[in-house]
Coordinates of C-alpha atoms in Angstrom, one line a residue:
Chain A
M1 CA -33.6 -67.8 81.7
G2 CA -35.9 -67.1 84.6
V3 CA -39.4 -65.7 84.4
N4 CA -40.9 -63.7 87.2
A5 CA -44.5 -62.8 87.4
D6 CA -44.5 -61.6 91.0
P7 CA -46.4 -58.3 91.1
L8 CA -44.3 -57.1 94.1
V9 CA -41.1 -57.4 92.1
G10 CA -41.9 -56.5 88.6
G11 CA -45.5 -55.6 88.1
E12 CA -46.6 -57.2 84.8
G13 CA -43.8 -59.7 84.8
F14 CA -40.2 -59.7 83.5
L15 CA -37.5 -62.2 82.7
T16 CA -33.8 -62.4 83.5
T17 CA -31.3 -63.7 80.9
T18 CA -27.9 -63.0 79.5
I19 CA -27.3 -60.8 76.4
E20 CA -25.8 -63.8 74.6
A21 CA -28.8 -66.1 75.2
F22 CA -31.2 -63.3 74.2
A23 CA -29.3 -62.5 71.0
N24 CA -29.1 -66.1 70.1
W25 CA -32.8 -66.6 70.7
G26 CA -33.4 -63.8 68.3
R27 CA -30.9 -65.1 65.8
K28 CA -32.3 -68.7 65.7
N29 CA -35.8 -67.5 65.2
S30 CA -35.1 -65.1 62.4
L31 CA -32.6 -66.8 60.1
W32 CA -32.4 -65.0 56.8
P33 CA -31.2 -67.4 54.1
M34 CA -29.1 -66.5 51.1
P35 CA -30.3 -69.1 48.5
F36 CA -27.4 -70.2 46.4
G37 CA -29.2 -72.5 44.0
T38 CA -27.3 -73.8 41.0
A39 CA -29.3 -76.9 40.0
C40 CA -32.3 -79.1 40.6
C41 CA -32.0 -78.9 44.4
A42 CA -32.9 -75.2 44.2
I43 CA -36.4 -76.2 43.0
E44 CA -36.8 -78.3 46.1
M45 CA -35.5 -75.4 48.2
M46 CA -38.2 -73.1 46.6
G47 CA -40.7 -75.7 47.6
V48 CA -39.5 -75.4 51.2
F49 CA -40.0 -71.6 51.0
A50 CA -43.5 -71.9 49.5
S51 CA -46.8 -72.4 51.1
R52 CA -47.0 -76.2 51.4
Y53 CA -43.8 -76.6 53.5
D54 CA -43.7 -73.0 54.6
L55 CA -40.3 -72.3 56.1
S56 CA -41.7 -69.1 57.6
R57 CA -43.0 -71.3 60.4
F58 CA -39.4 -71.4 61.5
G59 CA -38.8 -67.7 61.0
A60 CA -36.5 -68.3 58.0
E61 CA -38.6 -67.5 55.0
V62 CA -37.1 -64.1 54.2
A63 CA -34.8 -65.2 51.4
R64 CA -32.4 -62.4 50.8
F65 CA -30.7 -62.2 47.4
S66 CA -28.1 -59.9 48.9
P67 CA -25.5 -61.6 51.0
R68 CA -25.2 -58.4 53.1
Q69 CA -28.7 -59.1 54.6
A70 CA -28.3 -62.8 55.1
D71 CA -26.9 -65.0 57.8
L72 CA -27.6 -68.5 56.5
M73 CA -26.3 -69.7 53.1
I74 CA -28.2 -72.6 51.6
V75 CA -25.9 -74.0 48.9
S76 CA -28.2 -76.2 46.8
G77 CA -27.0 -77.7 43.5
T78 CA -23.8 -78.8 41.8
I79 CA -20.9 -76.4 42.4
T80 CA -18.3 -76.3 39.6
Y81 CA -14.9 -74.9 40.2
K82 CA -15.8 -71.9 38.0
M83 CA -18.8 -71.3 40.3
A84 CA -16.9 -72.0 43.5
S85 CA -15.0 -68.7 43.5
V86 CA -18.3 -66.9 43.2
C87 CA -19.8 -69.0 46.0
R88 CA -16.9 -68.2 48.2
R89 CA -17.0 -64.5 47.5
I90 CA -20.7 -64.3 48.3
Y91 CA -20.0 -66.2 51.6
D92 CA -17.2 -63.7 52.4
Q93 CA -19.7 -60.8 51.8
M94 CA -22.1 -62.1 54.4
P95 CA -21.8 -60.4 57.8
E96 CA -20.9 -62.4 60.9
P97 CA -22.4 -64.5 62.5
K98 CA -23.2 -66.8 59.6
W99 CA -24.0 -70.5 58.9
V100 CA -23.9 -72.8 55.8
I101 CA -26.2 -75.6 54.8
A102 CA -24.9 -78.0 52.1
M103 CA -28.1 -79.2 50.5
G104 CA -28.0 -82.3 48.3
S105 CA -25.4 -85.0 47.3
C106 CA -23.6 -82.7 44.8
T107 CA -22.8 -80.0 47.4
C108 CA -22.0 -82.6 50.1
G109 CA -19.6 -84.7 47.9
G110 CA -19.9 -84.0 44.2
G111 CA -22.8 -86.4 43.7
P112 CA -22.7 -88.4 40.5
F113 CA -20.3 -85.8 38.9
D114 CA -16.8 -87.3 39.4
S115 CA -15.5 -85.0 36.7
Y116 CA -12.9 -82.4 35.9
A117 CA -15.2 -79.5 36.5
V118 CA -17.2 -80.3 39.7
V119 CA -16.1 -79.6 43.3
Q120 CA -16.2 -82.9 45.3
G121 CA -18.0 -81.3 48.3
I122 CA -18.2 -77.6 49.1
D123 CA -16.3 -78.1 52.3
E124 CA -13.3 -77.9 50.1
F125 CA -13.7 -74.1 50.3
L126 CA -16.6 -73.3 52.8
P127 CA -17.1 -74.1 56.5
V128 CA -20.3 -76.2 56.3
D129 CA -22.5 -76.5 59.4
V130 CA -25.1 -79.0 58.3
Y131 CA -25.0 -81.5 55.4
V132 CA -28.2 -82.7 53.8
G133 CA -27.9 -85.8 51.7
G134 CA -30.4 -86.8 49.0
C135 CA -30.9 -86.2 45.3
P136 CA -32.7 -84.0 45.9
P137 CA -33.4 -84.1 49.6
R138 CA -37.1 -84.1 50.7
P139 CA -38.3 -80.7 51.9
E140 CA -38.6 -82.2 55.4
A141 CA -34.9 -82.9 55.3
L142 CA -34.1 -79.3 54.6
I143 CA -36.4 -78.1 57.3
D144 CA -34.6 -80.6 59.6
A145 CA -31.4 -79.0 58.6
V146 CA -32.7 -75.5 59.5
M147 CA -33.8 -76.8 62.8
K148 CA -30.4 -78.3 63.4
I149 CA -28.9 -74.9 62.7
Q150 CA -31.4 -73.4 65.2
K151 CA -30.3 -75.9 67.8
K152 CA -26.6 -75.2 67.0
I153 CA -27.2 -71.4 67.5
E154 CA -29.1 -72.1 70.8
M155 CA -26.4 -74.5 72.1
K156 CA -23.2 -73.0 70.9
G157 CA -24.4 -69.5 70.0
A158 CA -22.3 -66.9 68.3
P159 CA -20.2 -64.2 69.8
V160 CA -22.1 -60.9 70.5
V161 CA -20.3 -58.2 68.6
Chain B
M1 CA -36.2 -73.8 -5.9
S2 CA -37.9 -77.1 -5.1
F3 CA -35.9 -80.2 -4.2
D4 CA -35.8 -83.0 -1.6
L5 CA -32.8 -84.4 0.2
E6 CA -31.9 -86.8 -2.6
Q7 CA -32.0 -84.1 -5.2
A8 CA -30.1 -81.7 -3.0
T9 CA -27.3 -84.3 -2.8
V10 CA -27.2 -84.6 -6.6
L11 CA -27.1 -80.8 -6.9
L12 CA -24.2 -80.6 -4.5
Q13 CA -22.3 -83.4 -6.3
N14 CA -22.6 -81.5 -9.6
E15 CA -21.5 -78.3 -8.0
F16 CA -18.6 -79.7 -6.1
P17 CA -17.4 -82.9 -7.9
Q18 CA -13.9 -82.7 -6.4
D19 CA -14.7 -81.6 -2.8
I20 CA -17.1 -84.3 -1.7
L21 CA -14.9 -87.2 -0.5
D22 CA -17.6 -89.5 0.6
I23 CA -21.4 -89.8 0.8
K24 CA -23.2 -91.9 3.4
E25 CA -26.9 -92.6 3.6
Y26 CA -28.4 -94.2 6.7
R27 CA -32.1 -94.2 7.7
N28 CA -32.9 -91.2 5.5
E29 CA -29.9 -89.2 6.8
T30 CA -27.3 -88.0 4.4
T31 CA -23.7 -87.4 5.5
L32 CA -21.2 -85.7 3.3
L33 CA -17.5 -85.8 3.9
I34 CA -16.0 -82.5 2.7
K35 CA -12.4 -81.5 2.1
K36 CA -11.5 -79.3 5.1
D37 CA -10.2 -76.4 3.1
Q38 CA -13.4 -76.2 1.1
I39 CA -15.8 -76.1 4.1
H40 CA -16.4 -72.3 4.0
R41 CA -17.1 -72.3 0.2
F42 CA -19.3 -75.3 0.5
C43 CA -21.4 -73.9 3.4
K44 CA -21.7 -70.5 1.6
H45 CA -23.2 -72.3 -1.4
L46 CA -25.6 -74.2 0.9
K47 CA -26.9 -71.1 2.4
D48 CA -26.9 -68.6 -0.5
N49 CA -28.0 -70.9 -3.3
L50 CA -29.8 -73.8 -1.7
D51 CA -31.5 -72.0 1.1
F52 CA -30.1 -73.9 4.1
T53 CA -30.7 -71.1 6.5
F54 CA -30.3 -72.8 9.8
L55 CA -27.1 -74.3 11.4
A56 CA -28.7 -76.6 13.9
D57 CA -25.5 -77.9 15.5
L58 CA -21.8 -77.8 15.1
T59 CA -19.6 -80.2 17.1
A60 CA -16.6 -82.4 16.9
V61 CA -15.5 -86.0 17.6
D62 CA -12.1 -87.2 18.8
Y63 CA -11.3 -90.6 17.2
L64 CA -8.0 -91.2 19.1
E65 CA -6.8 -94.8 18.7
V66 CA -9.9 -95.5 16.5
K67 CA -9.0 -94.0 13.2
L68 CA -6.8 -91.4 11.5
P69 CA -7.1 -88.5 11.0
R70 CA -7.9 -87.9 14.6
Y71 CA -10.7 -85.3 14.6
E72 CA -13.9 -84.8 12.8
V73 CA -15.9 -81.5 12.8
V74 CA -19.6 -82.2 12.3
Y75 CA -22.2 -79.7 10.9
H76 CA -26.0 -80.3 11.0
I77 CA -27.6 -77.9 8.6
H78 CA -31.3 -77.4 8.1
R79 CA -33.5 -76.1 5.3
F80 CA -37.0 -74.9 6.0
G81 CA -38.8 -75.9 2.9
P82 CA -42.4 -75.1 1.9
D83 CA -43.6 -78.7 2.7
C84 CA -42.6 -81.8 4.6
E85 CA -40.5 -83.3 1.7
E86 CA -38.4 -80.2 1.3
N87 CA -37.9 -79.7 5.0
I88 CA -34.5 -81.3 5.0
R89 CA -31.4 -81.7 7.1
I90 CA -28.0 -82.5 5.9
R91 CA -24.8 -83.5 7.8
L92 CA -21.4 -82.4 6.8
K93 CA -18.1 -83.7 8.2
A94 CA -14.6 -82.5 7.8
E95 CA -11.5 -84.4 9.0
L96 CA -8.7 -82.7 10.9
T97 CA -5.2 -84.1 11.7
D98 CA -3.7 -84.1 15.2
D99 CA -0.7 -81.9 14.2
N100 CA -2.9 -79.2 12.6
P101 CA -6.4 -79.1 14.1
K102 CA -7.5 -75.9 12.3
I103 CA -10.5 -75.3 10.0
D104 CA -12.2 -72.2 8.5
S105 CA -14.9 -70.6 10.7
V106 CA -18.4 -70.6 9.3
A107 CA -19.5 -67.9 11.8
S108 CA -19.7 -65.3 9.0
I109 CA -22.3 -67.5 7.2
W110 CA -24.4 -68.6 10.2
S111 CA -24.0 -66.4 13.3
S112 CA -25.1 -69.4 15.5
A113 CA -21.7 -70.9 14.7
D114 CA -20.1 -68.3 16.9
W115 CA -20.7 -69.9 20.3
L116 CA -20.8 -73.4 18.9
E117 CA -17.2 -73.0 17.5
R118 CA -16.1 -71.5 20.8
E119 CA -17.4 -74.6 22.6
V120 CA -15.6 -76.9 20.2
Y121 CA -12.5 -74.9 20.7
D122 CA -13.0 -75.0 24.5
M123 CA -13.5 -78.8 24.6
F124 CA -11.3 -80.1 21.8
G125 CA -8.8 -77.3 21.1
I126 CA -9.7 -77.1 17.4
E127 CA -9.0 -73.7 16.1
F128 CA -11.4 -71.9 13.7
T129 CA -9.6 -69.4 11.5
G130 CA -11.6 -66.3 10.9
H131 CA -13.7 -66.6 14.0
P132 CA -14.6 -63.2 15.4
D133 CA -13.9 -64.0 19.1
L134 CA -12.3 -67.4 19.7
R135 CA -12.2 -67.6 23.5
R136 CA -13.1 -70.4 25.9
I137 CA -16.9 -70.4 26.6
L138 CA -17.5 -73.0 29.4
M139 CA -14.2 -73.5 31.2
P140 CA -12.3 -70.7 32.9
E141 CA -10.3 -68.5 30.5
D142 CA -7.0 -69.4 32.1
Y143 CA -7.8 -73.1 31.9
G144 CA -5.1 -75.2 30.2
P145 CA -6.2 -78.6 28.9
F146 CA -9.0 -79.5 26.5
P147 CA -11.4 -81.8 28.5
L148 CA -13.2 -83.7 25.8
R149 CA -10.0 -84.9 24.1
K150 CA -9.7 -88.7 24.7
D151 CA -6.2 -88.4 26.1
F152 CA -7.5 -86.2 28.9
D153 CA -8.3 -87.9 32.2
V154 CA -11.9 -86.9 32.8
R155 CA -11.3 -87.0 36.6
N156 CA -8.3 -84.7 36.5
R157 CA -9.3 -81.7 38.6
E158 CA -5.8 -80.1 39.0
A159 CA -6.3 -77.5 36.3
S160 CA -9.7 -76.6 37.6
K161 CA -8.3 -76.1 41.1
E162 CA -5.6 -73.9 39.8
S163 CA -8.1 -71.6 38.0
F164 CA -10.3 -71.6 41.1
E165 CA -7.5 -70.5 43.4
K166 CA -6.4 -67.8 41.0
A167 CA -9.9 -66.5 40.7
L168 CA -10.1 -66.3 44.5
E169 CA -6.8 -64.3 44.6
D170 CA -7.9 -62.0 41.9
G171 CA -11.2 -61.3 43.6
R172 CA -9.5 -60.2 46.8
D173 CA -7.5 -57.4 45.3

């Protein structure tokens, strides 16, 4: 990106960039999360959205309860096999480009629930971008995960459709 | 009618001399072992004549390799009396054998038994005859095994995976 403030060239000033870089700049600063909260981690996630930790500082506070309007899925909580098909279907309904955060030990690897009903890590059926360990993770850890997603969008981007 | 737990037990013994197989008292809790084919008649009497209006819990235990018969169905039934002494709770048990795990449903007496019996069916495979809608309640409907049976490996995820994959396929029609 180059910024030019020379009055002979562009008057008030302009910048040169590529469409990809510009689109990714917009994407990374306006992530709209789809909160998929199934257990106690979801309470911590709500804390991240609320005023004390305030995810809106990162442009990601507009939690959309419709997958059609979301591009970041935060899976927070134990996922059972019965819930897994629902989770996958909601992911499939999100428009491209999209990213996934696995929040908490349960979503990362089943947590303490080594049982017949619980998926041992949501990467069995979803492409996870960032894993956040902890039971539950601190709000700072989830914010860090969102920032890692932002960095990923900035560095690797997503194809412009 | 006015009675406490001790008097209730005596009343029941007089009414059902043949059907109470055993009485256990422990720390002010009374447990009656009931003949399994009499459970519906017994519960109906508890509710209609002795005012036990509340089925607090209905569950089961698998005593595999501990004792025979293998299963016990457990009922916790509460009576809201006018004072503390008459606010009483009674526990019923009925034994079921491995080859015929069936017992009469009490859902027609207490409607709270509906989902409780479905859960016992889901987890133990015990059938409740006369139940209005005996389907699985927690596990997927096409799930095969009964997870709380002691001969089921609690870490066996194969059946869950099968149901999950089938649910995915069905969703993509």
